[in-house]
C-alpha cells in the first residue's frame, strides 16, 4: 500500500565511515532509530567473534542497520529519478513503496542478540523470528511507531522481511543475492576488519541496477562491477568470516554457554553467580522483554563472574573466552577424519578433558553464488543482466568468472580441541597449522551455515 509519510523540515544526517553521510528525511525513520529496541543494537557487535582475529571489527549492528537503510534509500532515489512507474503494473518503480522499503531495511536485523550464532544454538532462539516479533508485538516501541502510519503497516514491513510482500522489487532490495543488506555488510566488515579485498564499486552497482516486473536486474554494461561484488563476497567468507581462529573462539563460547546451562540445571553444581538475565533462557521460558535485555555487555559481565565459579569447566572456559585462548583445530579431510578424531579424542580423554566440552566439530560452508533451481526447496533469486536487446541473461551465463564459482559451496569442516594437546602429542606440527588453511569446494546447493 502506498503511504505519504511526513518529511522532516530539515534532513538529519549520521556521519558514517562507509557511506559518508546517512540521510534521514522522514520523522518515521528518526522515531524508529530512537526506539529502545533499535538503540540496543549499539550494544551488539556485528560480527561476533571475528574481532578475536581482526581486532578492528568492533562495529555494531546499529551502524550496519543504518547502512542498509542508506543503501535502500539511495536505490529508491535512483529508481524514482530514472524509472518512475507511469501506469500501475508497468514494471517500473512505484515510489509509494519507499516507506515500507526504508523501514524493512532499517529493522531487518533488529532481532539479533549477543553472539547470535552461539546463543541461538544453545538456547534455541531465532533472530529472524524475533525480528518479526519485535515488529508485530504491540509491546515494543518499534511496533508503536510503525502502527502510527497505519494499523496494517507493521504487517507489511514484516512481510518484506519474511519475503511474502507482493512486490518482488521490494523483497529483492532487502533480500536477494545482491541486496542492500549484503552490500552494506561486505563493505562495512571489510572496512572494520581492514580486509581490502572485501571492497567493490557500490556506486557503479547502484547506477546499473534497475527495476523490472519480476524484481531487480542490472544492465549488462555493469557486469564487471557485479562480478567484482560476487568475488568480494567470496573472499570475505573465505578469509574473514570462516577464519579458523574466530571459529575456535566461537566453539569456546558455545561450550561455555552450554556448561552454564548444565550447571544451572544440575543440583550437584549449581551456579553461585545467579546470572539473573539469563535465567529465563536457562529455564526455556523467556519472553520478548527478556530477550531485549540481553546484549554483548550482559554476557561479558556474566563470563567475568563465572571466572570465580567453583565448577572448573565453567571457570576455565570463561577464562579461555575472555583472555582469547582459542581452541586449536585441524581440518577434516575425507581420508583422515575418523582417524584424526579418534586419535585426538583419546588424547583428550587421557589428559582428563571432558570431551563434551573440550572437543567439537565446526563446519562452515557458503555458496558464493547460485542460479535459480526449480527443484530446490530453498530457492535463490538469480542475478539477471539486461542485454542490449532488452532480454535478460542469468549472470553465470554471461560471466565466465562467476561461472567458475556458481553453484559450488566452499568452506571446510574442522575438529577443535584445547591447544595444550598439541604439546603432548607426537603428531607432526603441520597437521595443526590453522593459520595456513585451505578450503574445499563442494558441488552442491547447500545453504550457508552462517549468515551475517
Ligand atoms: Zn544485515
Short mmCIF file of C-alpha atoms and ligand atoms in Angstrom, two decimals:
data_model
loop_
_atom_site.label_atom_id
_atom_site.label_comp_id
_atom_site.label_asym_id
_atom_site.label_seq_id
_atom_site.Cartn_x
_atom_site.Cartn_y
_atom_site.Cartn_z
CA UNK A 1 0.00 0.00 0.00
CA UNK A 2 1.25 3.50 -0.76
CA UNK A 3 1.66 5.88 2.14
CA UNK A 4 2.53 9.51 2.33
CA UNK A 5 4.75 9.91 5.34
CA UNK A 6 5.74 13.34 6.71
CA UNK A 7 9.13 14.73 5.66
CA UNK A 8 11.33 16.37 8.30
CA UNK A 9 11.60 20.16 7.94
CA UNK A 10 15.38 19.68 7.75
CA UNK A 11 17.02 16.35 7.00
CA UNK A 12 19.15 14.78 9.71
CA UNK A 13 22.46 13.09 8.99
CA UNK A 14 24.59 10.46 10.69
CA UNK A 15 28.29 10.50 9.82
CA UNK A 16 29.31 7.06 8.62
CA UNK A 17 32.75 5.73 7.68
CA UNK A 18 31.34 3.55 4.87
CA UNK A 19 28.67 5.73 3.23
CA UNK A 20 29.94 9.16 4.38
CA UNK A 21 26.54 10.56 5.35
CA UNK A 22 23.40 8.63 6.16
CA UNK A 23 20.48 10.89 5.30
CA UNK A 24 17.30 10.72 7.36
CA UNK A 25 14.45 12.59 5.72
CA UNK A 26 11.36 11.27 7.50
CA UNK A 27 10.15 11.64 11.07
CA UNK A 28 9.13 7.96 10.92
CA UNK A 29 12.72 6.81 10.37
CA UNK A 30 14.07 9.11 13.07
CA UNK A 31 11.44 7.83 15.51
CA UNK A 32 12.39 4.21 14.73
CA UNK A 33 16.09 4.95 15.28
CA UNK A 34 15.20 6.46 18.65
CA UNK A 35 13.30 3.39 19.91
CA UNK A 36 14.76 1.34 22.77
CA UNK A 37 14.89 -1.78 20.57
CA UNK A 38 16.90 -0.05 17.84
CA UNK A 39 19.28 1.64 20.30
CA UNK A 40 20.00 -1.82 21.79
CA UNK A 41 21.77 -2.64 18.50
CA UNK A 42 24.57 -0.27 19.54
CA UNK A 43 25.40 -2.88 22.19
CA UNK A 44 25.51 -5.90 19.86
CA UNK A 45 28.58 -6.36 17.70
CA UNK A 46 28.07 -7.08 14.02
CA UNK A 47 30.47 -9.94 13.53
CA UNK A 48 30.56 -11.79 16.86
CA UNK A 49 33.89 -13.48 17.49
CA UNK A 50 35.57 -12.15 14.31
CA UNK A 51 37.19 -9.43 16.41
CA UNK A 52 39.36 -12.05 18.10
CA UNK A 53 41.15 -12.40 14.75
CA UNK A 54 40.57 -8.95 13.21
CA UNK A 55 40.68 -6.61 16.18
CA UNK A 56 39.17 -3.68 14.27
CA UNK A 57 35.85 -5.50 13.94
CA UNK A 58 34.27 -3.77 16.95
CA UNK A 59 31.43 -2.31 14.88
CA UNK A 60 27.80 -2.78 15.88
CA UNK A 61 24.52 -3.92 14.36
CA UNK A 62 23.40 -0.31 14.81
CA UNK A 63 25.86 1.02 12.21
CA UNK A 64 25.09 -1.83 9.81
CA UNK A 65 21.33 -1.29 10.10
CA UNK A 66 21.71 2.44 9.35
CA UNK A 67 23.94 1.48 6.41
CA UNK A 68 21.36 -0.89 4.91
CA UNK A 69 18.76 1.85 5.29
CA UNK A 70 21.06 4.30 3.45
CA UNK A 71 21.75 1.89 0.56
CA UNK A 72 17.99 1.24 0.23
CA UNK A 73 17.27 4.97 0.32
CA UNK A 74 19.78 5.65 -2.46
CA UNK A 75 18.27 2.89 -4.58
CA UNK A 76 14.76 4.39 -4.14
CA UNK A 77 16.14 7.81 -5.16
CA UNK A 78 17.73 6.40 -8.32
CA UNK A 79 14.69 4.36 -9.24
CA UNK A 80 12.24 7.22 -8.86
CA UNK A 81 14.50 9.52 -10.89
CA UNK A 82 15.27 7.10 -13.72
CA UNK A 83 12.48 4.51 -13.78
CA UNK A 84 9.30 6.01 -12.30
CA UNK A 85 6.14 4.00 -12.80
CA UNK A 86 3.64 5.77 -15.04
CA UNK A 87 0.82 3.25 -15.04
CA UNK A 88 0.24 0.51 -12.43
CA UNK A 89 1.75 -2.80 -13.50
CA UNK A 90 4.27 -1.31 -15.96
CA UNK A 91 7.12 -2.97 -14.03
CA UNK A 92 8.75 0.33 -13.10
CA UNK A 93 9.27 1.87 -9.67
CA UNK A 94 6.32 3.00 -7.58
CA UNK A 95 7.74 5.38 -5.00
CA UNK A 96 4.75 4.69 -2.75
CA UNK A 97 6.81 1.63 -1.74
CA UNK A 98 9.51 3.81 -0.22
CA UNK A 99 8.21 3.80 3.39
CA UNK A 100 7.98 0.01 3.56
CA UNK A 101 11.42 -0.41 1.92
CA UNK A 102 13.12 2.05 4.28
CA UNK A 103 11.54 0.57 7.41
CA UNK A 104 12.30 -3.03 6.41
CA UNK A 105 15.91 -2.07 5.60
CA UNK A 106 16.37 -0.33 8.93
CA UNK A 107 14.74 -3.08 11.00
CA UNK A 108 15.85 -6.25 9.15
CA UNK A 109 18.36 -7.27 11.88
CA UNK A 110 16.59 -5.89 14.96
CA UNK A 111 16.12 -9.37 16.42
CA UNK A 112 19.84 -10.17 16.59
CA UNK A 113 21.04 -10.99 20.05
CA UNK A 114 24.53 -11.07 21.54
CA UNK A 115 26.80 -13.50 19.69
CA UNK A 116 23.79 -14.62 17.69
CA UNK A 117 25.09 -17.90 16.35
CA UNK A 118 26.32 -19.36 19.62
CA UNK A 119 23.40 -18.05 21.66
CA UNK A 120 20.82 -19.38 19.18
CA UNK A 121 22.42 -22.77 19.15
CA UNK A 122 22.38 -23.21 22.92
CA UNK A 123 19.07 -21.53 23.75
CA UNK A 124 17.17 -22.30 20.53
CA UNK A 125 16.27 -18.70 19.78
CA UNK A 126 15.91 -17.49 16.20
CA UNK A 127 16.84 -13.91 15.34
CA UNK A 128 14.71 -13.87 12.18
CA UNK A 129 11.58 -14.84 14.07
CA UNK A 130 12.42 -12.39 16.85
CA UNK A 131 12.82 -9.60 14.26
CA UNK A 132 9.26 -10.31 13.10
CA UNK A 133 8.03 -10.47 16.71
CA UNK A 134 9.59 -7.08 17.56
CA UNK A 135 7.87 -5.52 14.55
CA UNK A 136 4.48 -7.10 15.31
CA UNK A 137 4.30 -7.09 19.12
CA UNK A 138 2.20 -4.17 20.43
CA UNK A 139 4.56 -4.09 23.43
CA UNK A 140 7.52 -2.72 21.50
CA UNK A 141 8.27 0.91 20.74
CA UNK A 142 9.08 -0.16 17.17
CA UNK A 143 5.55 -1.51 16.71
CA UNK A 144 4.02 1.62 18.22
CA UNK A 145 5.95 3.87 15.82
CA UNK A 146 5.08 1.72 12.78
CA UNK A 147 1.41 1.49 13.77
CA UNK A 148 1.11 5.28 13.61
CA UNK A 149 1.47 5.01 9.82
CA UNK A 150 -1.47 2.60 9.65
CA UNK A 151 -2.67 -0.39 11.69
CA UNK A 152 -1.57 -2.75 8.88
CA UNK A 153 1.83 -1.15 8.29
CA UNK A 154 3.77 -3.34 10.81
CA UNK A 155 2.47 -6.41 8.98
CA UNK A 156 3.60 -5.02 5.64
CA UNK A 157 7.11 -4.34 6.96
CA UNK A 158 7.26 -7.84 8.48
CA UNK A 159 6.14 -9.39 5.19
CA UNK A 160 9.07 -7.77 3.36
CA UNK A 161 11.42 -9.39 5.84
CA UNK A 162 9.83 -12.81 5.55
CA UNK A 163 9.64 -12.39 1.76
CA UNK A 164 5.89 -12.59 1.33
CA UNK A 165 5.36 -8.96 0.35
CA UNK A 166 3.59 -8.89 -3.04
CA UNK A 167 6.03 -6.59 -4.91
CA UNK A 168 9.20 -8.64 -5.75
CA UNK A 169 11.22 -5.45 -6.32
CA UNK A 170 10.77 -4.54 -2.65
CA UNK A 171 11.62 -8.04 -1.42
CA UNK A 172 14.74 -8.30 -3.60
CA UNK A 173 16.05 -4.90 -2.47
CA UNK A 174 16.13 -6.22 1.10
CA UNK A 175 16.84 -9.88 0.50
CA UNK A 176 18.43 -11.49 -2.56
CA UNK A 177 21.91 -12.42 -3.73
CA UNK A 178 22.71 -8.75 -4.28
CA UNK A 179 20.68 -6.70 -1.82
CA UNK A 180 21.09 -3.65 0.38
CA UNK A 181 21.93 -5.87 3.38
CA UNK A 182 24.82 -7.73 1.74
CA UNK A 183 26.18 -4.64 0.04
CA UNK A 184 26.40 -2.87 3.38
CA UNK A 185 27.81 -5.69 5.50
CA UNK A 186 30.51 -6.59 2.98
CA UNK A 187 31.75 -3.00 2.72
CA UNK A 188 31.37 -2.39 6.45
CA UNK A 189 33.07 -5.60 7.56
CA UNK A 190 35.86 -5.02 5.03
CA UNK A 191 36.37 -1.51 6.39
CA UNK A 192 36.44 -2.50 10.05
CA UNK A 193 38.50 -5.67 9.64
CA UNK A 194 40.93 -3.90 7.31
CA UNK A 195 40.43 -6.61 4.67
CA UNK A 196 40.72 -4.62 1.47
CA UNK A 197 39.59 -7.39 -0.85
CA UNK A 198 36.04 -7.05 0.51
CA UNK A 199 35.60 -3.73 -1.27
CA UNK A 200 33.67 -3.28 -4.52
CA UNK A 201 32.24 -0.42 -6.53
CA UNK A 202 28.83 0.17 -4.94
CA UNK A 203 28.24 3.46 -6.79
CA UNK A 204 28.56 1.65 -10.11
CA UNK A 205 26.28 -1.19 -8.97
CA UNK A 206 23.60 1.24 -7.86
CA UNK A 207 23.88 3.04 -11.22
CA UNK A 208 23.30 -0.10 -13.27
CA UNK A 209 20.56 -1.54 -11.06
CA UNK A 210 17.02 -1.25 -12.39
CA UNK A 211 13.51 -2.43 -11.60
CA UNK A 212 11.53 -4.74 -13.86
CA UNK A 213 8.22 -6.53 -13.45
CA UNK A 214 9.68 -9.57 -11.63
CA UNK A 215 12.18 -7.78 -9.46
CA UNK A 216 15.57 -6.14 -9.85
CA UNK A 217 18.12 -6.57 -12.66
CA UNK A 218 21.36 -4.94 -13.83
CA UNK A 219 22.23 -3.52 -17.22
CA UNK A 220 24.87 -5.63 -18.97
CA UNK A 221 27.34 -2.73 -19.02
CA UNK A 222 27.61 -3.18 -15.24
CA UNK A 223 28.53 -6.86 -15.39
CA UNK A 224 32.11 -6.39 -14.21
CA UNK A 225 31.01 -4.41 -11.17
CA UNK A 226 28.60 -7.23 -10.27
CA UNK A 227 31.36 -9.84 -10.83
CA UNK A 228 33.61 -7.87 -8.52
CA UNK A 229 30.89 -7.82 -5.85
CA UNK A 230 30.45 -11.63 -6.08
CA UNK A 231 34.20 -12.18 -5.79
CA UNK A 232 34.48 -9.75 -2.86
CA UNK A 233 31.77 -11.64 -1.07
CA UNK A 234 33.56 -14.91 -1.77
CA UNK A 235 36.83 -13.50 -0.42
CA UNK A 236 35.19 -12.17 2.75
CA UNK A 237 33.69 -15.56 3.57
CA UNK A 238 36.90 -17.46 2.89
CA UNK A 239 39.32 -15.05 4.53
CA UNK A 240 37.32 -13.29 7.25
CA UNK A 241 34.02 -14.92 8.25
CA UNK A 242 35.33 -18.51 8.16
CA UNK A 243 38.68 -17.78 9.77
CA UNK A 244 39.58 -20.86 11.86
CA UNK A 245 40.71 -18.80 14.86
CA UNK A 246 37.43 -16.84 15.17
CA UNK A 247 35.62 -20.16 14.89
CA UNK A 248 37.93 -21.51 17.61
CA UNK A 249 36.66 -18.75 19.94
CA UNK A 250 33.08 -19.35 18.86
CA UNK A 251 33.41 -23.03 19.78
CA UNK A 252 34.53 -21.98 23.28
CA UNK A 253 31.56 -19.62 23.53
CA UNK A 254 29.19 -22.45 22.58
CA UNK A 255 30.68 -24.75 25.17
CA UNK A 256 30.74 -22.01 27.81
CA UNK A 257 27.03 -21.27 27.40
CA UNK A 258 26.23 -24.98 27.28
CA UNK A 259 28.17 -25.60 30.50
CA UNK A 260 26.48 -22.66 32.28
CA UNK A 261 23.15 -24.10 31.21
CA UNK A 262 24.18 -27.52 32.52
CA UNK A 263 25.42 -26.08 35.85
CA UNK A 264 22.19 -24.13 36.33
CA UNK A 265 20.10 -27.27 35.87
CA UNK A 266 22.31 -29.54 37.95
CA UNK A 267 21.62 -29.80 41.70
CA UNK A 268 25.19 -31.03 42.06
CA UNK A 269 26.99 -27.96 40.60
CA UNK A 270 24.54 -25.05 40.58
CA UNK A 271 25.62 -21.51 39.74
CA UNK A 272 26.93 -19.33 42.57
CA UNK A 273 26.54 -16.20 40.49
CA UNK A 274 22.91 -16.11 39.54
CA UNK A 275 23.12 -14.55 36.02
CA UNK A 276 19.57 -13.28 36.55
CA UNK A 277 19.02 -12.04 32.99
CA UNK A 278 19.84 -15.50 31.62
CA UNK A 279 17.53 -17.45 33.95
CA UNK A 280 14.51 -17.26 31.61
CA UNK A 281 16.74 -18.80 28.91
CA UNK A 282 18.16 -21.47 31.23
CA UNK A 283 14.56 -22.35 32.09
CA UNK A 284 13.41 -22.18 28.48
CA UNK A 285 10.63 -19.83 29.46
CA UNK A 286 11.61 -16.44 28.06
CA UNK A 287 9.63 -13.54 26.68
CA UNK A 288 10.48 -10.90 24.11
CA UNK A 289 11.06 -8.50 27.00
CA UNK A 290 13.66 -10.88 28.49
CA UNK A 291 15.38 -11.20 25.12
CA UNK A 292 15.59 -7.44 24.62
CA UNK A 293 17.51 -7.06 27.89
CA UNK A 294 20.44 -9.04 26.50
CA UNK A 295 23.46 -7.57 24.79
CA UNK A 296 27.19 -8.29 24.49
CA UNK A 297 27.95 -6.46 27.74
CA UNK A 298 25.49 -8.56 29.75
CA UNK A 299 27.10 -11.78 28.58
CA UNK A 300 30.63 -10.49 29.15
CA UNK A 301 29.71 -9.48 32.70
CA UNK A 302 28.43 -12.98 33.46
CA UNK A 303 31.56 -14.51 31.94
CA UNK A 304 33.63 -12.39 34.35
CA UNK A 305 31.53 -13.65 37.26
CA UNK A 306 31.89 -17.23 36.11
CA UNK A 307 35.68 -16.98 36.33
CA UNK A 308 35.12 -17.46 40.07
CA UNK A 309 32.62 -20.31 39.83
CA UNK A 310 33.62 -23.48 41.69
CA UNK A 311 32.80 -25.54 38.59
CA UNK A 312 36.18 -25.88 36.97
CA UNK A 313 34.95 -26.44 33.44
CA UNK A 314 32.81 -23.30 33.57
CA UNK A 315 35.52 -21.09 35.03
CA UNK A 316 38.16 -22.48 32.68
CA UNK A 317 36.00 -21.90 29.57
CA UNK A 318 35.12 -18.37 30.75
CA UNK A 319 38.85 -17.65 31.10
CA UNK A 320 39.63 -19.05 27.66
CA UNK A 321 36.95 -16.83 26.11
CA UNK A 322 37.79 -13.61 27.98
CA UNK A 323 41.53 -13.99 27.59
CA UNK A 324 41.40 -15.18 23.99
CA UNK A 325 42.70 -18.69 24.19
CA UNK A 326 41.01 -20.16 21.11
CA UNK A 327 40.81 -23.88 20.64
CA UNK A 328 43.19 -25.18 18.05
CA UNK A 329 41.85 -27.03 15.05
CA UNK A 330 42.59 -29.49 12.35
CA UNK A 331 40.81 -29.62 9.00
CA UNK A 332 38.95 -32.83 8.42
CA UNK A 333 39.66 -34.32 5.07
CA UNK A 334 37.74 -37.32 3.95
CA UNK A 335 40.74 -39.62 4.17
CA UNK A 336 41.80 -38.76 7.69
CA UNK A 337 38.79 -37.53 9.60
CA UNK A 338 37.80 -40.65 11.52
CA UNK A 339 41.37 -41.49 12.48
CA UNK A 340 42.15 -37.90 13.47
CA UNK A 341 39.07 -37.52 15.63
CA UNK A 342 39.66 -40.89 17.30
CA UNK A 343 43.30 -40.12 17.96
CA UNK A 344 42.61 -36.66 19.41
CA UNK A 345 39.64 -37.79 21.46
CA UNK A 346 41.78 -40.49 23.02
CA UNK A 347 44.49 -37.96 23.83
CA UNK A 348 41.93 -35.60 25.38
CA UNK A 349 40.49 -38.45 27.46
CA UNK A 350 43.94 -39.45 28.67
CA UNK A 351 44.68 -35.87 29.66
CA UNK A 352 41.46 -35.74 31.70
CA UNK A 353 39.43 -33.39 29.49
CA UNK A 354 35.67 -33.83 29.37
CA UNK A 355 35.22 -34.19 25.61
CA UNK A 356 31.64 -32.92 25.78
CA UNK A 357 33.15 -29.50 26.48
CA UNK A 358 36.68 -29.73 25.09
CA UNK A 359 36.13 -31.16 21.61
CA UNK A 360 33.88 -30.03 18.79
CA UNK A 361 33.37 -30.23 15.09
CA UNK A 362 32.61 -26.99 13.29
CA UNK A 363 31.68 -26.77 9.66
CA UNK A 364 31.29 -23.53 7.77
CA UNK A 365 30.19 -23.54 4.17
CA UNK A 366 28.97 -20.79 1.91
CA UNK A 367 27.56 -20.76 -1.57
CA UNK A 368 29.09 -17.66 -3.18
CA UNK A 369 26.51 -17.51 -5.97
CA UNK A 370 23.79 -19.76 -7.30
CA UNK A 371 21.36 -19.62 -10.17
CA UNK A 372 17.68 -20.46 -9.94
CA UNK A 373 16.94 -24.16 -9.50
CA UNK A 374 13.26 -25.04 -9.61
CA UNK A 375 13.91 -28.36 -7.81
CA UNK A 376 15.35 -26.76 -4.66
CA UNK A 377 13.20 -26.22 -1.60
CA UNK A 378 15.04 -23.08 -0.58
CA UNK A 379 15.32 -21.16 -3.80
CA UNK A 380 17.51 -18.21 -4.53
CA UNK A 381 16.68 -15.33 -6.79
CA UNK A 382 19.31 -15.39 -9.50
CA UNK A 383 21.11 -12.25 -10.63
CA UNK A 384 19.99 -11.19 -14.09
CA UNK A 385 21.60 -8.86 -16.58
CA UNK A 386 19.63 -6.89 -19.16
CA UNK A 387 21.16 -7.20 -22.60
CA UNK A 388 21.08 -4.51 -25.29
CA UNK A 389 18.04 -6.14 -26.96
CA UNK A 390 16.16 -5.99 -23.66
CA UNK A 391 16.35 -9.72 -22.96
CA UNK A 392 17.58 -10.99 -19.60
CA UNK A 393 20.55 -13.31 -19.17
CA UNK A 394 21.47 -15.05 -15.91
CA UNK A 395 24.81 -13.77 -14.53
CA UNK A 396 26.84 -17.02 -14.71
CA UNK A 397 25.82 -17.48 -18.36
CA UNK A 398 27.32 -14.11 -19.25
CA UNK A 399 30.31 -14.13 -16.89
CA UNK A 400 32.94 -16.85 -17.12
CA UNK A 401 34.42 -15.65 -13.85
CA UNK A 402 31.16 -16.16 -11.98
CA UNK A 403 30.50 -19.45 -13.84
CA UNK A 404 33.60 -20.97 -12.20
CA UNK A 405 32.19 -20.48 -8.69
CA UNK A 406 28.43 -20.66 -9.34
CA UNK A 407 26.57 -23.47 -7.60
CA UNK A 408 29.57 -24.62 -5.58
CA UNK A 409 29.63 -24.37 -1.82
CA UNK A 410 33.05 -23.68 -0.36
CA UNK A 411 34.32 -24.00 3.14
CA UNK A 412 35.57 -26.67 5.49
CA UNK A 413 34.91 -28.82 8.48
CA UNK A 414 37.32 -28.67 11.39
CA UNK A 415 37.84 -30.50 14.64
CA UNK A 416 38.54 -28.21 17.62
CA UNK A 417 40.34 -29.04 20.88
CA UNK A 418 42.49 -27.26 23.52
CA UNK A 419 45.89 -26.27 22.21
CA UNK A 420 47.66 -27.90 25.17
CA UNK A 421 47.03 -31.23 23.44
CA UNK A 422 49.44 -30.36 20.65
CA UNK A 423 52.39 -30.06 23.02
CA UNK A 424 51.81 -33.53 24.38
CA UNK A 425 51.34 -35.15 21.01
CA UNK A 426 53.80 -36.59 18.57
CA UNK A 427 51.74 -35.75 15.52
CA UNK A 428 53.54 -33.53 13.09
CA UNK A 429 53.07 -29.82 13.68
CA UNK A 430 51.83 -29.06 10.20
CA UNK A 431 48.66 -31.00 10.92
CA UNK A 432 47.76 -28.24 13.35
CA UNK A 433 48.78 -25.23 11.33
CA UNK A 434 45.43 -23.48 11.48
CA UNK A 435 46.87 -20.24 10.20
CA UNK A 436 47.53 -21.99 6.88
CA UNK A 437 44.13 -23.11 5.86
CA UNK A 438 42.75 -24.23 2.60
CA UNK A 439 39.07 -24.57 1.83
CA UNK A 440 37.41 -27.36 -0.06
CA UNK A 441 34.84 -26.93 -2.77
CA UNK A 442 31.70 -28.98 -2.72
CA UNK A 443 29.41 -29.12 -5.70
CA UNK A 444 26.05 -28.67 -4.07
CA UNK A 445 23.33 -26.16 -3.46
CA UNK A 446 23.75 -26.36 0.28
CA UNK A 447 22.68 -23.23 2.15
CA UNK A 448 25.40 -21.43 4.02
CA UNK A 449 25.68 -22.39 7.65
CA UNK A 450 26.46 -18.85 8.71
CA UNK A 451 24.71 -15.64 7.82
CA UNK A 452 25.72 -12.09 8.63
ZN1 LIG B 1 22.01 -7.41 7.97
#
